[in-house]
Amino acid sequence: MTIDPAPFERYRHSPNARTTLPRLLLGTGIVVLFWAATTVAVLVGGTYAFFAWQAAPSSGMQGFLASPLGILTALVSFAGIWIGLWVAMRWVHGEKLSALLGNSRRVSWSGFLKGVTGVLITSFISEVLLYLLQPQIARGPIGLSSWLLFAIPIAALTLLQTSSEELLFRGYLLRGLASRFKSPFVWALLPALLFTSLHWSASSSAAINACVLASIAAFAMLLTLVVYATGNLGAALGAHLGNNLTSFLLISHQESYNSFVLFNARPLEGPGWATSDAVLIAFIGIACSLLTVVLLLHPRSPLKVAAELPDRASTA
C-alpha cells in the first residue's frame, strides 16, 4: 500500500509568501484568542440560562457542564475557531479560508462520506471489543423520542466542533508548517501532539490518561495520513465526525458529555481500572485506527479515498 505524495506536495506549496513562521504564530494566537473569547461568552450565557431555569440550583458548575445545555454550549464555543481562522487567513495571510480545505479549495464530499463510513465501522468493532473487556453498558437517560428530536442539532453542532478542529490542526497548522519545513516530524507531529494534549483529563488515572492519549495520537496520525494521501480535508472531516457522533449520540465512556447518548459504558474516569485494562484499551484504539487506514487507503477497499487530480484542482 503506497501513497502518491503529489497531492500533498501541491497542498503544502499552495500557501502564498505571507505564510511565514512569525505570521503562522500570530495567526495561531488570533485563533486561540477568538476561541477563548467565544468560550467565555457562551459559557456565561449558558450558565445564566441554566441557573435561571433551574428551580434548585444546587449542582453547581459541574452540573451545568454535564447537562444537555452545557454540552450544547461547549459545542457552540468551537465557532470561535472558525471565526479566528477566517480573521487569520484574511488579515494575516491574505488568503481565503477555503484555501485550507484542499487543492480544489472545497471539501471532497466523496472522501467525507467514506471517512464517516470507515470510522463508524471501526467504532462498532471497537465498542464490541471494549464490551468484551468490560461488559457494563446501561441505557442512557434520554428517551428515544427526545433522542430523535436532538439527533440532528447535535450532529450539526458536532460537525461545527470537528470541522473547526480539522481546519485548525490538519489545515492551518499542518499546511503552514509543511510550507516552511520538509520534515514530517515538524508539520505532522507537532499538530498531532497539540491535538492529542487537549484530550488530557485531570480526573482520570495516569494509566487511563496514557491509554486515551495513545489512542488519540493514533487517530490524529490517521487524520494526517488521509490529508497526505488526498491533499484535501474531506476524509479527515468525515472520519472525525463519525468518531465524535459515536461518542455524543450512541455510546459514551465518559462521566460527562453523555446527556444525549443512547447507552453509557463504564466511564474511563471512574475507579477500578487496572494497568492491564489501560494497555488493552490503548491496543484496541490503535488497532482500530490502523484498520481505518486500511479501509480508507488500501487499493482494494471499496472505501478507498481518491486524491485530488491536478486537472480537477486547476479548474476549481
GROMACS .gro file of C-alpha atoms in nm:
model
  316
    1MET     CA    1   0.000   0.000   0.000
    2THR     CA    2   0.187   0.304  -0.132
    3ILE     CA    3   0.077   0.666  -0.122
    4ASP     CA    4   0.143   0.912  -0.402
    5PRO     CA    5   0.292   1.227  -0.240
    6ALA     CA    6   0.192   1.454  -0.530
    7PRO     CA    7  -0.147   1.569  -0.388
    8PHE     CA    8   0.008   1.671  -0.059
    9GLU     CA    9   0.304   1.835  -0.229
   10ARG     CA   10   0.059   2.057  -0.417
   11TYR     CA   11  -0.127   2.130  -0.093
   12ARG     CA   12   0.186   2.216   0.103
   13HIS     CA   13   0.309   2.454  -0.168
   14SER     CA   14  -0.026   2.632  -0.204
   15PRO     CA   15   0.029   2.899   0.070
   16ASN     CA   16   0.143   3.240  -0.050
   17ALA     CA   17   0.460   3.424   0.052
   18ARG     CA   18   0.287   3.572   0.358
   19THR     CA   19   0.275   3.232   0.527
   20THR     CA   20   0.591   3.280   0.730
   21LEU     CA   21   0.659   3.126   1.070
   22PRO     CA   22   0.602   3.455   1.263
   23ARG     CA   23   0.273   3.509   1.082
   24LEU     CA   24   0.174   3.148   1.148
   25LEU     CA   25   0.238   3.202   1.520
   26LEU     CA   26   0.044   3.529   1.509
   27GLY     CA   27  -0.246   3.363   1.331
   28THR     CA   28  -0.249   3.079   1.583
   29GLY     CA   29  -0.261   3.333   1.864
   30ILE     CA   30  -0.557   3.505   1.697
   31VAL     CA   31  -0.741   3.172   1.671
   32VAL     CA   32  -0.678   3.093   2.037
   33LEU     CA   33  -0.795   3.442   2.135
   34PHE     CA   34  -1.123   3.414   1.944
   35TRP     CA   35  -1.175   3.058   2.071
   36ALA     CA   36  -1.123   3.169   2.431
   37ALA     CA   37  -1.345   3.477   2.392
   38THR     CA   38  -1.625   3.274   2.233
   39THR     CA   39  -1.596   3.008   2.503
   40VAL     CA   40  -1.626   3.266   2.780
   41ALA     CA   41  -1.920   3.435   2.609
   42VAL     CA   42  -2.124   3.118   2.554
   43LEU     CA   43  -2.036   2.981   2.899
   44VAL     CA   44  -2.155   3.298   3.068
   45GLY     CA   45  -2.477   3.297   2.867
   46GLY     CA   46  -2.531   2.923   2.909
   47THR     CA   47  -2.459   2.930   3.281
   48TYR     CA   48  -2.701   3.217   3.335
   49ALA     CA   49  -2.975   3.037   3.143
   50PHE     CA   50  -2.907   2.711   3.328
   51PHE     CA   51  -2.935   2.860   3.677
   52ALA     CA   52  -3.224   3.086   3.578
   53TRP     CA   53  -3.430   2.789   3.462
   54GLN     CA   54  -3.328   2.555   3.743
   55ALA     CA   55  -3.562   2.553   4.039
   56ALA     CA   56  -3.296   2.446   4.288
   57PRO     CA   57  -2.953   2.541   4.152
   58SER     CA   58  -2.751   2.312   4.378
   59SER     CA   59  -2.548   2.117   4.124
   60GLY     CA   60  -2.300   2.399   4.057
   61MET     CA   61  -2.081   2.443   3.751
   62GLN     CA   62  -2.016   2.069   3.717
   63GLY     CA   63  -2.388   2.011   3.696
   64PHE     CA   64  -2.415   2.272   3.422
   65LEU     CA   65  -2.129   2.127   3.217
   66ALA     CA   66  -2.281   1.779   3.241
   67SER     CA   67  -2.630   1.899   3.149
   68PRO     CA   68  -2.772   1.899   2.796
   69LEU     CA   69  -2.746   2.280   2.788
   70GLY     CA   70  -2.383   2.257   2.900
   71ILE     CA   71  -2.299   2.015   2.619
   72LEU     CA   72  -2.468   2.235   2.361
   73THR     CA   73  -2.282   2.537   2.499
   74ALA     CA   74  -1.947   2.357   2.482
   75LEU     CA   75  -2.006   2.261   2.118
   76VAL     CA   76  -2.112   2.613   2.019
   77SER     CA   77  -1.789   2.753   2.165
   78PHE     CA   78  -1.593   2.594   1.878
   79ALA     CA   79  -1.739   2.857   1.646
   80GLY     CA   80  -1.461   3.078   1.782
   81ILE     CA   81  -1.204   2.868   1.596
   82TRP     CA   82  -1.385   2.924   1.266
   83ILE     CA   83  -1.401   3.299   1.332
   84GLY     CA   84  -1.036   3.314   1.436
   85LEU     CA   85  -0.922   3.119   1.130
   86TRP     CA   86  -1.119   3.348   0.899
   87VAL     CA   87  -0.956   3.654   1.056
   88ALA     CA   88  -0.608   3.497   1.044
   89MET     CA   89  -0.637   3.383   0.683
   90ARG     CA   90  -0.791   3.710   0.564
   91TRP     CA   91  -0.582   3.966   0.751
   92VAL     CA   92  -0.259   3.786   0.840
   93HIS     CA   93  -0.203   3.572   0.530
   94GLY     CA   94  -0.416   3.745   0.268
   95GLU     CA   95  -0.588   3.421   0.162
   96LYS     CA   96  -0.940   3.290   0.158
   97LEU     CA   97  -1.040   3.046   0.430
   98SER     CA   98  -1.131   2.793   0.161
   99ALA     CA   99  -0.759   2.755   0.081
  100LEU     CA  100  -0.731   2.532   0.388
  101LEU     CA  101  -0.985   2.280   0.255
  102GLY     CA  102  -0.756   2.135  -0.009
  103ASN     CA  103  -0.612   2.179  -0.354
  104SER     CA  104  -0.956   2.235  -0.504
  105ARG     CA  105  -1.049   2.480  -0.222
  106ARG     CA  106  -1.361   2.279  -0.148
  107VAL     CA  107  -1.443   1.972   0.057
  108SER     CA  108  -1.425   1.636  -0.118
  109TRP     CA  109  -1.771   1.506  -0.029
  110SER     CA  110  -1.697   1.155  -0.152
  111GLY     CA  111  -1.397   1.149   0.082
  112PHE     CA  112  -1.611   1.292   0.360
  113LEU     CA  113  -1.874   1.017   0.328
  114LYS     CA  114  -1.610   0.745   0.306
  115GLY     CA  115  -1.439   0.885   0.617
  116VAL     CA  116  -1.764   0.881   0.813
  117THR     CA  117  -1.845   0.527   0.699
  118GLY     CA  118  -1.499   0.390   0.768
  119VAL     CA  119  -1.486   0.526   1.123
  120LEU     CA  120  -1.841   0.414   1.203
  121ILE     CA  121  -1.740   0.059   1.102
  122THR     CA  122  -1.425   0.058   1.313
  123SER     CA  123  -1.605   0.232   1.601
  124PHE     CA  124  -1.854  -0.057   1.606
  125ILE     CA  125  -1.565  -0.305   1.618
  126SER     CA  126  -1.401  -0.103   1.894
  127GLU     CA  127  -1.718  -0.098   2.103
  128VAL     CA  128  -1.759  -0.477   2.068
  129LEU     CA  129  -1.401  -0.530   2.187
  130LEU     CA  130  -1.443  -0.284   2.475
  131TYR     CA  131  -1.764  -0.463   2.576
  132LEU     CA  132  -1.576  -0.793   2.585
  133LEU     CA  133  -1.317  -0.624   2.807
  134GLN     CA  134  -1.576  -0.463   3.036
  135PRO     CA  135  -1.935  -0.586   2.976
  136GLN     CA  136  -2.101  -0.297   3.154
  137ILE     CA  137  -2.348  -0.098   2.944
  138ALA     CA  138  -2.658   0.083   3.067
  139ARG     CA  139  -2.934   0.263   2.883
  140GLY     CA  140  -2.877   0.639   2.873
  141PRO     CA  141  -3.114   0.884   3.047
  142ILE     CA  142  -3.259   1.027   2.726
  143GLY     CA  143  -3.580   0.885   2.580
  144LEU     CA  144  -3.590   0.767   2.221
  145SER     CA  145  -3.829   1.041   2.111
  146SER     CA  146  -3.610   1.310   2.268
  147TRP     CA  147  -3.302   1.149   2.114
  148LEU     CA  148  -3.459   1.164   1.769
  149LEU     CA  149  -3.551   1.528   1.830
  150PHE     CA  150  -3.197   1.626   1.931
  151ALA     CA  151  -3.008   1.399   1.689
  152ILE     CA  152  -2.991   1.648   1.400
  153PRO     CA  153  -2.898   1.956   1.613
  154ILE     CA  154  -2.631   1.755   1.797
  155ALA     CA  155  -2.496   1.621   1.468
  156ALA     CA  156  -2.480   1.976   1.328
  157LEU     CA  157  -2.300   2.111   1.636
  158THR     CA  158  -2.066   1.811   1.637
  159LEU     CA  159  -1.981   1.894   1.277
  160LEU     CA  160  -1.910   2.251   1.391
  161GLN     CA  161  -1.673   2.118   1.656
  162THR     CA  162  -1.492   1.856   1.449
  163SER     CA  163  -1.463   2.075   1.138
  164SER     CA  164  -1.312   2.360   1.339
  165GLU     CA  165  -1.050   2.124   1.485
  166GLU     CA  166  -0.967   1.975   1.146
  167LEU     CA  167  -0.943   2.317   0.986
  168LEU     CA  168  -0.702   2.424   1.261
  169PHE     CA  169  -0.486   2.115   1.318
  170ARG     CA  170  -0.493   1.938   0.979
  171GLY     CA  171  -0.546   2.255   0.777
  172TYR     CA  172  -0.399   2.577   0.911
  173LEU     CA  173  -0.113   2.439   1.121
  174LEU     CA  174  -0.025   2.138   0.904
  175ARG     CA  175  -0.035   2.332   0.576
  176GLY     CA  176   0.152   2.629   0.719
  177LEU     CA  177   0.425   2.422   0.882
  178ALA     CA  178   0.461   2.196   0.577
  179SER     CA  179   0.518   2.502   0.359
  180ARG     CA  180   0.814   2.601   0.578
  181PHE     CA  181   0.957   2.264   0.689
  182LYS     CA  182   1.021   1.948   0.486
  183SER     CA  183   1.035   1.710   0.782
  184PRO     CA  184   0.708   1.538   0.882
  185PHE     CA  185   0.841   1.541   1.237
  186VAL     CA  186   0.755   1.911   1.227
  187TRP     CA  187   0.445   1.951   1.009
  188ALA     CA  188   0.280   1.620   1.102
  189LEU     CA  189   0.399   1.554   1.457
  190LEU     CA  190   0.360   1.900   1.612
  191PRO     CA  191  -0.010   1.949   1.522
  192ALA     CA  192  -0.082   1.589   1.624
  193LEU     CA  193   0.085   1.641   1.963
  194LEU     CA  194  -0.108   1.964   2.022
  195PHE     CA  195  -0.434   1.796   1.926
  196THR     CA  196  -0.360   1.496   2.149
  197SER     CA  197  -0.263   1.708   2.451
  198LEU     CA  198  -0.604   1.876   2.452
  199HIS     CA  199  -0.760   1.541   2.548
  200TRP     CA  200  -0.578   1.510   2.882
  201SER     CA  201  -0.823   1.451   3.167
  202ALA     CA  202  -0.731   1.557   3.519
  203SER     CA  203  -1.000   1.327   3.661
  204SER     CA  204  -0.852   1.010   3.506
  205SER     CA  205  -0.569   0.797   3.639
  206ALA     CA  206  -0.224   0.815   3.482
  207ALA     CA  207  -0.268   0.475   3.318
  208ILE     CA  208  -0.607   0.563   3.165
  209ASN     CA  209  -0.478   0.902   3.051
  210ALA     CA  210  -0.183   0.729   2.884
  211CYS     CA  211  -0.406   0.482   2.702
  212VAL     CA  212  -0.652   0.751   2.590
  213LEU     CA  213  -0.373   0.980   2.469
  214ALA     CA  214  -0.212   0.690   2.280
  215SER     CA  215  -0.544   0.617   2.109
  216ILE     CA  216  -0.599   0.985   2.028
  217ALA     CA  217  -0.245   1.016   1.890
  218ALA     CA  218  -0.306   0.717   1.662
  219PHE     CA  219  -0.632   0.873   1.546
  220ALA     CA  220  -0.458   1.207   1.485
  221MET     CA  221  -0.197   1.035   1.269
  222LEU     CA  222  -0.477   0.861   1.077
  223LEU     CA  223  -0.634   1.201   1.004
  224THR     CA  224  -0.298   1.340   0.897
  225LEU     CA  225  -0.235   1.041   0.672
  226VAL     CA  226  -0.560   1.079   0.478
  227VAL     CA  227  -0.487   1.450   0.426
  228TYR     CA  228  -0.142   1.350   0.299
  229ALA     CA  229  -0.294   1.093   0.062
  230THR     CA  230  -0.567   1.318  -0.078
  231GLY     CA  231  -0.449   1.678  -0.048
  232ASN     CA  232  -0.794   1.753   0.092
  233LEU     CA  233  -0.958   1.771   0.436
  234GLY     CA  234  -1.275   1.587   0.327
  235ALA     CA  235  -1.189   1.238   0.451
  236ALA     CA  236  -1.042   1.373   0.776
  237LEU     CA  237  -1.355   1.581   0.837
  238GLY     CA  238  -1.575   1.276   0.786
  239ALA     CA  239  -1.362   1.046   1.000
  240HIS     CA  240  -1.353   1.292   1.288
  241LEU     CA  241  -1.728   1.350   1.266
  242GLY     CA  242  -1.801   0.976   1.268
  243ASN     CA  243  -1.584   0.929   1.575
  244ASN     CA  244  -1.745   1.209   1.775
  245LEU     CA  245  -2.100   1.127   1.671
  246THR     CA  246  -2.048   0.781   1.819
  247SER     CA  247  -1.944   0.937   2.149
  248PHE     CA  248  -2.212   1.207   2.162
  249LEU     CA  249  -2.514   1.016   2.031
  250LEU     CA  250  -2.459   0.641   2.056
  251ILE     CA  251  -2.238   0.529   2.345
  252SER     CA  252  -2.030   0.725   2.595
  253HIS     CA  253  -1.729   0.622   2.801
  254GLN     CA  254  -1.726   0.948   2.998
  255GLU     CA  255  -1.893   1.071   3.314
  256SER     CA  256  -1.979   1.397   3.134
  257TYR     CA  257  -2.091   1.481   2.780
  258ASN     CA  258  -2.330   1.185   2.793
  259SER     CA  259  -2.671   1.353   2.815
  260PHE     CA  260  -2.765   1.267   2.456
  261VAL     CA  261  -2.626   0.913   2.419
  262LEU     CA  262  -2.844   0.605   2.393
  263PHE     CA  263  -2.605   0.398   2.604
  264ASN     CA  264  -2.348   0.457   2.876
  265ALA     CA  265  -2.048   0.230   2.919
  266ARG     CA  266  -1.825   0.221   3.224
  267PRO     CA  267  -1.664   0.569   3.243
  268LEU     CA  268  -1.291   0.581   3.195
  269GLU     CA  269  -1.265   0.847   3.468
  270GLY     CA  270  -1.406   0.604   3.723
  271PRO     CA  271  -1.207   0.390   3.968
  272GLY     CA  272  -1.116   0.025   3.933
  273TRP     CA  273  -0.933   0.023   3.602
  274ALA     CA  274  -0.616  -0.187   3.613
  275THR     CA  275  -0.300  -0.108   3.421
  276SER     CA  276  -0.361  -0.417   3.207
  277ASP     CA  277  -0.704  -0.275   3.117
  278ALA     CA  278  -0.541   0.051   3.007
  279VAL     CA  279  -0.294  -0.137   2.787
  280LEU     CA  280  -0.576  -0.332   2.621
  281ILE     CA  281  -0.782  -0.014   2.569
  282ALA     CA  282  -0.483   0.154   2.403
  283PHE     CA  283  -0.428  -0.153   2.186
  284ILE     CA  284  -0.792  -0.152   2.075
  285GLY     CA  285  -0.780   0.220   1.991
  286ILE     CA  286  -0.456   0.194   1.794
  287ALA     CA  287  -0.565  -0.123   1.613
  288CYS     CA  288  -0.895   0.035   1.508
  289SER     CA  289  -0.715   0.343   1.376
  290LEU     CA  290  -0.487   0.117   1.172
  291LEU     CA  291  -0.791  -0.070   1.042
  292THR     CA  292  -0.944   0.262   0.940
  293VAL     CA  293  -0.625   0.343   0.749
  294VAL     CA  294  -0.665   0.016   0.560
  295LEU     CA  295  -1.031   0.086   0.485
  296LEU     CA  296  -0.959   0.434   0.353
  297LEU     CA  297  -0.627   0.382   0.175
  298HIS     CA  298  -0.596   0.019   0.060
  299PRO     CA  299  -0.629  -0.004  -0.321
  300ARG     CA  300  -0.886  -0.286  -0.299
  301SER     CA  301  -1.102  -0.123  -0.034
  302PRO     CA  302  -1.446  -0.002  -0.152
  303LEU     CA  303  -1.395   0.294   0.083
  304LYS     CA  304  -1.060   0.399  -0.065
  305VAL     CA  305  -1.041   0.776  -0.079
  306ALA     CA  306  -0.926   0.940  -0.401
  307ALA     CA  307  -0.656   1.201  -0.431
  308GLU     CA  308  -0.740   1.532  -0.594
  309LEU     CA  309  -0.615   1.526  -0.952
  310PRO     CA  310  -0.425   1.827  -1.092
  311ASP     CA  311  -0.679   1.892  -1.369
  312ARG     CA  312  -0.967   1.896  -1.116
  313ALA     CA  313  -0.785   2.138  -0.888
  314SER     CA  314  -0.687   2.366  -1.170
  315THR     CA  315  -1.048   2.407  -1.281
  316ALA     CA  316  -1.171   2.494  -0.932
   0.00000   0.00000   0.00000
